[in-house]
Coordinates of C-alpha atoms and ligand atoms in Angstrom, one line a residue:
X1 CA -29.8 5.0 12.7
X2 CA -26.3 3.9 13.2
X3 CA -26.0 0.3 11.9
X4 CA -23.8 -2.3 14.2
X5 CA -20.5 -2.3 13.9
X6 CA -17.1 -4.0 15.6
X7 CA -14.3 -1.8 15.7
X8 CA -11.2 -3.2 16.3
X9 CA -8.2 -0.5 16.3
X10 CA -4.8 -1.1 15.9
X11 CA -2.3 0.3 18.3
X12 CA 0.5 2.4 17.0
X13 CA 2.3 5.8 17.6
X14 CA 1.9 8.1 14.6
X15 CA 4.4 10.9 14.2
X16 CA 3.5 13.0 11.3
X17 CA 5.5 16.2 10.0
X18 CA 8.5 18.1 7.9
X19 CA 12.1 17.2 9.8
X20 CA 10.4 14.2 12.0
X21 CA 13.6 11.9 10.3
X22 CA 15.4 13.6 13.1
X23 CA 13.8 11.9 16.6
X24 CA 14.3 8.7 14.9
X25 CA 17.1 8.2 18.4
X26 CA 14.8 9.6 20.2
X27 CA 12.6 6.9 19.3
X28 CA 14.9 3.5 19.6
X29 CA 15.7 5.2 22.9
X30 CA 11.6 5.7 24.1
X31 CA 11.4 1.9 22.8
X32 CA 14.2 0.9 25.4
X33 CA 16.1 -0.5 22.5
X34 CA 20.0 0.1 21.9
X35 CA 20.9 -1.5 18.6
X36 CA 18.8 -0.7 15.5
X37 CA 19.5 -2.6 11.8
X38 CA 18.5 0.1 9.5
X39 CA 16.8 -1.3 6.2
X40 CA 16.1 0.2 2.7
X41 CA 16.3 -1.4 -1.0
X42 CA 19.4 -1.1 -2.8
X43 CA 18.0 2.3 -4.8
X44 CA 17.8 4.1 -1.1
X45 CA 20.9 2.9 0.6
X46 CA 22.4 5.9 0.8
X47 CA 20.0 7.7 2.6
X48 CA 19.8 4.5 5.1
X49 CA 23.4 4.7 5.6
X50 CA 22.9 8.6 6.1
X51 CA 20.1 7.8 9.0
X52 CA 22.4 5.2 10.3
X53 CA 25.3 8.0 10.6
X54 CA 23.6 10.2 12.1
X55 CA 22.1 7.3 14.9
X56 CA 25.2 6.8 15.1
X57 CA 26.1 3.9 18.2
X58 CA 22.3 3.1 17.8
X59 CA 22.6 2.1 14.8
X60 CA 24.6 -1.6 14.2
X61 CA 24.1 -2.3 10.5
X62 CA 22.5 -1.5 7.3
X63 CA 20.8 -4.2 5.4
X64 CA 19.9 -2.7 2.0
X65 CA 18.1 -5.5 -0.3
X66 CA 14.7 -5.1 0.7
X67 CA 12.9 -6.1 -2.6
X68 CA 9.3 -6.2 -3.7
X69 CA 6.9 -8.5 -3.0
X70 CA 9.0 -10.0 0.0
X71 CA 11.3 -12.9 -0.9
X72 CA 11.6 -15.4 1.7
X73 CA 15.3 -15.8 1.1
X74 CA 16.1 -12.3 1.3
X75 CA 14.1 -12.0 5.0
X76 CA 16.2 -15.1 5.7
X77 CA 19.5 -13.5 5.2
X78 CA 18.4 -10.2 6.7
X79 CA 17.6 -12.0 9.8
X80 CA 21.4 -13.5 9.8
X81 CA 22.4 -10.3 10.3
X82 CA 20.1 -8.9 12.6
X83 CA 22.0 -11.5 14.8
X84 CA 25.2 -10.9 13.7
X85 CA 24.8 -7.0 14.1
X86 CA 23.5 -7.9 18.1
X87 CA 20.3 -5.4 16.8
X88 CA 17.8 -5.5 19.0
X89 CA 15.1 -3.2 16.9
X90 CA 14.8 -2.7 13.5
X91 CA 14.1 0.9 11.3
X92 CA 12.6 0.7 8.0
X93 CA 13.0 3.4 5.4
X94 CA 11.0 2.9 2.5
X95 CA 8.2 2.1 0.8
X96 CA 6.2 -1.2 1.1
X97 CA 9.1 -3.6 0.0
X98 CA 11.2 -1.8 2.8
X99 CA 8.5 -2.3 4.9
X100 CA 7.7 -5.5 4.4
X101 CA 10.9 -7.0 5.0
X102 CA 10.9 -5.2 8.5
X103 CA 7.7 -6.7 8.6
X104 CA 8.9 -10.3 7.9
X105 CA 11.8 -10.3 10.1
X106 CA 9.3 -8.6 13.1
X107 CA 6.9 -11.5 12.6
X108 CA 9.7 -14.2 13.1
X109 CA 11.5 -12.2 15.7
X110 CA 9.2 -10.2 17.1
X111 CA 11.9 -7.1 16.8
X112 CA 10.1 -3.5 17.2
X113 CA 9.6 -1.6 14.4
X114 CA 9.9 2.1 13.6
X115 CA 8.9 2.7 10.1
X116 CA 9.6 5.8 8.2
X117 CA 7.3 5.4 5.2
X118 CA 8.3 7.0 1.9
X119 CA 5.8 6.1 -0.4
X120 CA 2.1 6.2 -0.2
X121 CA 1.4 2.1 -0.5
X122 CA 0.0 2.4 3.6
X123 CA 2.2 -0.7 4.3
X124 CA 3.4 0.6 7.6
X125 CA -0.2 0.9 9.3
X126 CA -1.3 -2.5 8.7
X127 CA -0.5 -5.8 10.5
X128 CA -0.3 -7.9 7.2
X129 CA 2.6 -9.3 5.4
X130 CA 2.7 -10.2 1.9
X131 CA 5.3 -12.7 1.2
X132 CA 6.9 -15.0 -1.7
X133 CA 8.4 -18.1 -1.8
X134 CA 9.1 -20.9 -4.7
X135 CA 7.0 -17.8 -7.2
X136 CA 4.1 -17.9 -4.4
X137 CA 2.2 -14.8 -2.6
X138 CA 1.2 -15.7 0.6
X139 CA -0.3 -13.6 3.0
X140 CA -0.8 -13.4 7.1
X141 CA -2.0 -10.9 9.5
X142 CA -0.6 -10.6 13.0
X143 CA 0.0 -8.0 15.8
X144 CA 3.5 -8.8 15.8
X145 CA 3.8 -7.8 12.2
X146 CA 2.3 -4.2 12.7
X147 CA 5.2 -1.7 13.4
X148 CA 5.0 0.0 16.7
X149 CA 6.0 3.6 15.5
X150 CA 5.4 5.3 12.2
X151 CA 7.2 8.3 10.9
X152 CA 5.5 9.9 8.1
X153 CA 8.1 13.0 6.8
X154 CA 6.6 14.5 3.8
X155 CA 10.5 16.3 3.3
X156 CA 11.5 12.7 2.5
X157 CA 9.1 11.8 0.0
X158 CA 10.0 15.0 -2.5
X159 CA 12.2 13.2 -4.4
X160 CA 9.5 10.3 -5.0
X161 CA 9.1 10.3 -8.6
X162 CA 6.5 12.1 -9.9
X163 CA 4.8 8.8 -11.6
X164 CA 5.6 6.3 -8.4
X165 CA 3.5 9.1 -6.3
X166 CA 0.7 8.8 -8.9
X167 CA 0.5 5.1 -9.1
X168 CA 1.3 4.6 -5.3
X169 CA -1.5 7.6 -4.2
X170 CA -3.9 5.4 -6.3
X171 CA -2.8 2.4 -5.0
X172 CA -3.9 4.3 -1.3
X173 CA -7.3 5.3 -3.0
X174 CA -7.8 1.6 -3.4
X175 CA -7.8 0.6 -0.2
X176 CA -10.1 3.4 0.7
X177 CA -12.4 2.8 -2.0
X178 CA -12.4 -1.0 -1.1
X179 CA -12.7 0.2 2.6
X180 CA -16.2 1.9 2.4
X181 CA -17.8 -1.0 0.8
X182 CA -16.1 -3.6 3.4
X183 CA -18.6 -6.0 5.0
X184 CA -16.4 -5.1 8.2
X185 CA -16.5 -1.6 7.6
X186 CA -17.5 1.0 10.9
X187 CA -18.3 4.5 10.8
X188 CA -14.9 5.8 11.9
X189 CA -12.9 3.8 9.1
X190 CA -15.6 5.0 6.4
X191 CA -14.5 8.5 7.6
X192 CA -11.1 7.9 7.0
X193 CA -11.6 6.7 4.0
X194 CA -13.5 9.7 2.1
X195 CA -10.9 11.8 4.0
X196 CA -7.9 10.1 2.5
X197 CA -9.3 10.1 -0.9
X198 CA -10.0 13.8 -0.6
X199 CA -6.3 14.3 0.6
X200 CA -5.2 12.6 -1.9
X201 CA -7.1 13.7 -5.0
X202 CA -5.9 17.6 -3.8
X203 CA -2.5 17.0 -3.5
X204 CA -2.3 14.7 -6.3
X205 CA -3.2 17.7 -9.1
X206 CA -0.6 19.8 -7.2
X207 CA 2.3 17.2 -7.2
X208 CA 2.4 16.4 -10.8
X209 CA 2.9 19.7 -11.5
X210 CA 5.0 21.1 -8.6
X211 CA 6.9 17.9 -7.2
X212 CA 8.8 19.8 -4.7
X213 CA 5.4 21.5 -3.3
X214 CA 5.9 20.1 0.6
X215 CA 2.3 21.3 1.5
X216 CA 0.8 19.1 -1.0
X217 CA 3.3 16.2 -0.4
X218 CA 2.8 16.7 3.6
X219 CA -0.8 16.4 2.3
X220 CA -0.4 13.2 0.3
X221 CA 1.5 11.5 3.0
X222 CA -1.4 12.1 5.1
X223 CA -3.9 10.9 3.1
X224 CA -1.7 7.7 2.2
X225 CA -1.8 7.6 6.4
X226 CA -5.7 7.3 6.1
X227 CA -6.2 5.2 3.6
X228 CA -3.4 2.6 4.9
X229 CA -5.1 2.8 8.0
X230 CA -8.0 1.5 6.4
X231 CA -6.3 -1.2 4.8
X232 CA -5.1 -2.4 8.3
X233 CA -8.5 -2.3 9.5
X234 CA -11.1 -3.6 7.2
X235 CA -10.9 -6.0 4.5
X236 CA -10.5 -5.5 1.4
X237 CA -12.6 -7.0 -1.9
X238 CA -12.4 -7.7 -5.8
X239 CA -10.0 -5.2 -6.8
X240 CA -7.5 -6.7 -4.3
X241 CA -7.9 -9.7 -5.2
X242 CA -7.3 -9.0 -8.9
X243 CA -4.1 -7.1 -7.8
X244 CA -2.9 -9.5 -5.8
X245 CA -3.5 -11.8 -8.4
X246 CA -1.5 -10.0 -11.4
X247 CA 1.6 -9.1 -8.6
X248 CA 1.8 -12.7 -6.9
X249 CA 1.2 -15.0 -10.3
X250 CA 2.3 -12.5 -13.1
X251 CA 4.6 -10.2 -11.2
X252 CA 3.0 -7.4 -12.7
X253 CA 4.1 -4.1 -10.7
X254 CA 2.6 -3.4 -7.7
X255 CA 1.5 0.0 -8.0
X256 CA 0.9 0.6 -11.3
X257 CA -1.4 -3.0 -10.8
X258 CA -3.5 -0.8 -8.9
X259 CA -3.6 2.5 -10.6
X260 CA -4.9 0.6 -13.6
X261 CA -7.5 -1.9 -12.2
X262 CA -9.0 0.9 -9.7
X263 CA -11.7 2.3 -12.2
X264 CA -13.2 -0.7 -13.4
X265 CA -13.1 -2.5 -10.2
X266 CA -14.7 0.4 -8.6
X267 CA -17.2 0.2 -11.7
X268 CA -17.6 -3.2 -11.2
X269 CA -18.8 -2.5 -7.4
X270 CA -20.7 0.7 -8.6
X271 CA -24.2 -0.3 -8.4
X272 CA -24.1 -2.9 -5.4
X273 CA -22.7 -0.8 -3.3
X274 CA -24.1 2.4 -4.6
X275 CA -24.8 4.2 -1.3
X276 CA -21.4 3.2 0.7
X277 CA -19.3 4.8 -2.5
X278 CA -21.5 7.9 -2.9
X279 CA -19.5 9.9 -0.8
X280 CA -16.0 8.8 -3.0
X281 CA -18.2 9.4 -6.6
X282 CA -18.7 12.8 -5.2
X283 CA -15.1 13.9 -5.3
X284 CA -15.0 12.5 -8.6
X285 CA -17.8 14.0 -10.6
X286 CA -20.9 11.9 -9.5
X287 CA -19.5 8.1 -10.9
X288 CA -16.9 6.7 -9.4
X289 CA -15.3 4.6 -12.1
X290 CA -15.1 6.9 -15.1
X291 CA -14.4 9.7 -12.2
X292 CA -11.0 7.9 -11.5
X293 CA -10.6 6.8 -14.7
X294 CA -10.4 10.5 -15.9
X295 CA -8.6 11.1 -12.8
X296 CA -6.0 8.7 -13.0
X297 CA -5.2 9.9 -16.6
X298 CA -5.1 13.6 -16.1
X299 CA -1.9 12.5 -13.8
X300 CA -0.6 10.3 -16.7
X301 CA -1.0 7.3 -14.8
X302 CA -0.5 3.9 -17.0
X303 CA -3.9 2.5 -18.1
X304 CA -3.3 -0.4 -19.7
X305 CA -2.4 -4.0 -18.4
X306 CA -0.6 -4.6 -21.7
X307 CA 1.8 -1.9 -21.1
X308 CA 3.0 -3.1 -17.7
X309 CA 3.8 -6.7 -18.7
X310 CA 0.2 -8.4 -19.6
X311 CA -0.3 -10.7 -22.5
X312 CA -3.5 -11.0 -23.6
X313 CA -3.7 -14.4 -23.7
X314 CA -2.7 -14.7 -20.0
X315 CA -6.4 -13.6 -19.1
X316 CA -8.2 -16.2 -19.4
X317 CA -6.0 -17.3 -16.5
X318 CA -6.1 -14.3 -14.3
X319 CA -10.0 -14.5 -14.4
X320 CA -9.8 -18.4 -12.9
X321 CA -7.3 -17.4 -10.5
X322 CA -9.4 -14.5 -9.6
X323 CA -13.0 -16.1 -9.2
X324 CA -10.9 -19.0 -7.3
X325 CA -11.2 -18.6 -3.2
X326 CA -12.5 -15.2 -4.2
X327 CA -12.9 -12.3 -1.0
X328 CA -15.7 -11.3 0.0
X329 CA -17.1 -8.1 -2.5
X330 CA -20.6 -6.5 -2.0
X331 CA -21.4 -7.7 -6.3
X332 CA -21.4 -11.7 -6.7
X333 CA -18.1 -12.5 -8.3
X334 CA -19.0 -13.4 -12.0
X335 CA -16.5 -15.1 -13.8
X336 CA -17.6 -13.2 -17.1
X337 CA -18.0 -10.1 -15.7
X338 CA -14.6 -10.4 -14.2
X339 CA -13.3 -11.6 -17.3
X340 CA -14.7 -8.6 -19.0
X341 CA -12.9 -6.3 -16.2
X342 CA -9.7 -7.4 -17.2
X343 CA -10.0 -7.2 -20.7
X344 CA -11.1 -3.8 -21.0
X345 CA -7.9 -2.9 -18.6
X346 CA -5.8 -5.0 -20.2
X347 CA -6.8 -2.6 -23.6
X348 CA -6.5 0.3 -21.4
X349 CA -10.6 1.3 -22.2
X350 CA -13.0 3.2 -19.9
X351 CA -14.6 0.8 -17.9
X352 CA -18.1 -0.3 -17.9
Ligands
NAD1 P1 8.6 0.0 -3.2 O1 8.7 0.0 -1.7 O2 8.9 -1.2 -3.9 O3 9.4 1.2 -3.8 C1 9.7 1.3 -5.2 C2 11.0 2.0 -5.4 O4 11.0 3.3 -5.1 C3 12.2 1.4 -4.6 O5 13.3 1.3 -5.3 C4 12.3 2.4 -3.4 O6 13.6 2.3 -2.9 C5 12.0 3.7 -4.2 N1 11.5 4.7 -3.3 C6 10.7 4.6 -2.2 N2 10.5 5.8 -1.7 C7 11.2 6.7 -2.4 C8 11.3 8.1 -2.3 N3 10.7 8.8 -1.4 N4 12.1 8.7 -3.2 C9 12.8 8.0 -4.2 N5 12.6 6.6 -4.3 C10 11.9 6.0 -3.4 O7 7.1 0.5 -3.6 P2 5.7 0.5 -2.8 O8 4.7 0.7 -3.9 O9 5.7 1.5 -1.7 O10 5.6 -0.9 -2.2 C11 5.2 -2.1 -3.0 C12 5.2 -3.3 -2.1 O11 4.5 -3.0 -0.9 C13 4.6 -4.5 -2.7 O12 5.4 -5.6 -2.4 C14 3.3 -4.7 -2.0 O13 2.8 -6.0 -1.9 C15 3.6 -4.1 -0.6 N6 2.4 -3.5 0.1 C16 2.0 -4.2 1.3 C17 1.0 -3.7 2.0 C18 0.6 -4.4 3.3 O14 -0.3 -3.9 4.0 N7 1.1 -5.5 3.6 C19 0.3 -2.5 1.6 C20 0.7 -1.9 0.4 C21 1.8 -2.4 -0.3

């Protein structure tokens, strides 16, 4: 028997494939928009300024210092010169910082978005924003945030380093692996899910090896399209709170915040929600945390909390911040158990 479910989908136009960079016009045009601000971090400014070149009139500006975790005062000053420029849409190219500054300006403006993602963070599928302000994360979810056309072209995502597209397809996997356990969770999103992980696990292998291979990037990108779209639809549980809580109070990096807290949060979930993660332990040799632990290092991901910026005696803190207004997750949240999480990631062990 199917159990009861609410299903709540999220509009959007999807346009998935090699060269799709290039109706980017034809898009601002199909909006009924004239004047796009481009946006990109300062590392990808010149291939915004390209994209605006080649949009040429519809394109009046380049704001370039999109930066993680979404400063306030940088959304602020963006938005001075989406007035200045007369823009009247906004086209993000990027990866979630990108993304979440279009995101941020969209939410105070209500600007459309086109997003042409570059990364596999599955920013640009969901209506949240993740903000900061005086060194505090805050989040909110509305329609107005969620762009209004995606781009996904896997050309544009060959020159993602090979260790950003391991920590960021892992940092897709986690929303999928928080997705199939979600109290909220519906059959369709469950599919997408154990799809995207698939996607990703394949193409993963292949990309570490053979960056340039564009059937396993377009691959990637599509599994990255899944599991974001998960993220947008569900919510999430333990292991995003623990990220959350490393990025927002210990501006750990994003990304590589996930790759290493994925196994034993997964682990940690395991046994209560057994029959919901069966499908995911399956693609991973039957147990789903030391499956992705193995995983994650046979693509030389980081394992270890103490090599991305960790002390160990800032744990003791993480855990209270992390049992504090905890999400919902199918275990109880136990302080020592969570306390024991960390400290075997912080080590870089196998989790338990
Ligand atoms: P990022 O956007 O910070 O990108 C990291 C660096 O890689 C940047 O310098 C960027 O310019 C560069 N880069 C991006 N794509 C590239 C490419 N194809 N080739 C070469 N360089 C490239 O990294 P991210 O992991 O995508 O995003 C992290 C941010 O996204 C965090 O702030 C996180 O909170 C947010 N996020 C939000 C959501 C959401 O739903 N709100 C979901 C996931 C992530």
């Amino acid at each position: 028997m199917v159990a009861s479910f609410t299903y709540n989908i999220n509009p959007g136009r999807i346009l998935f494939g090699p060269g799709t960079l290039n109706i980017v016009a034809d898009e601002i045009e199909r909006l009924g928009m004239k004047r796009a601000l481009i946006l990109s971090t300062p590392f990808q400014r010149a291939h915004s300024q390209k994209l605006a070149d080649r949009l040429g009139p519809l394109a009046v500006g380049v704001f370039s210092e999109a930066a993680m975790h979404t400063p306030v005062a940088v959304t602020l000053k963006a938005i001075e010169a989406f007035e200045a420029a007369g823009a009247d849409c906004l086209v993000a190219l990027g990866g979630g910082s990108t993304i979440g500054l279009g995101k941020a300006i969209a939410w105070r403006n209500d600007a459309p978005q086109i997003v042409v993602a570059t990364t596999y963070a599955g920013s640009e599928v969901t209506p949240i924003l993740g903000q900061t302000e005086n060194g505090i994360k805050t989040t909110v979810r509305d329609r107005k945030i969620l762009p209004e056309v995606v781009i996904y072209d896997p050309e544009l995502t060959v020159e993602l380093p090979v260790g950003m597209s391991v920590t960021s397809g892992l940092n897709a996997m986690a929303h999928a692996v928080e997705g199939v356990y979600a109290r909220d969770r519906n059959p369709v999103s469950s599919l997408m899910a154990v799809e995207g992980v698939r996607a990703l696990r394949d193409s993963l292998r292949v990309i570490v090896k053979h960056p340039d291979n564009l059937a396993a990037r377009s691959k990637a990108l599509y599994g990255s399209w899944l599991c974001g779209s998960v993220l947008g639809t569900v919510g999430m549980s333990l292991h995003h709170k623990l990220c959350h809580t490393l990025g927002g109070s210990f501006n750990l990096p994003h990304a590589e915040t996930h790759a290493i807290v994925l196994p034993h949060s997964a682990a940690y979930n395991a046994q209560a929600a057994a029959g919901d993660l069966q499908p995911l332990a399956e693609l991973f040799g039957g147990s789903i945390g030391d499956g992705l632990f193995d995983f994650a290092g046979s693509l030389g991901a980081p394992f270890a909390l103490k090599d991305i910026g960790l002390r160990e005696s800032q744990l003791d803190r993480v855990a209270d911040l992390a049992v504090k207004n905890p999400y919902w997750n199918p275990r109880p949240i136990e302080r020592r158990a969570v306390r024991s999480l960390l400290q075997r990631a912080w080590a870089g062990m196998r989790p338990q």
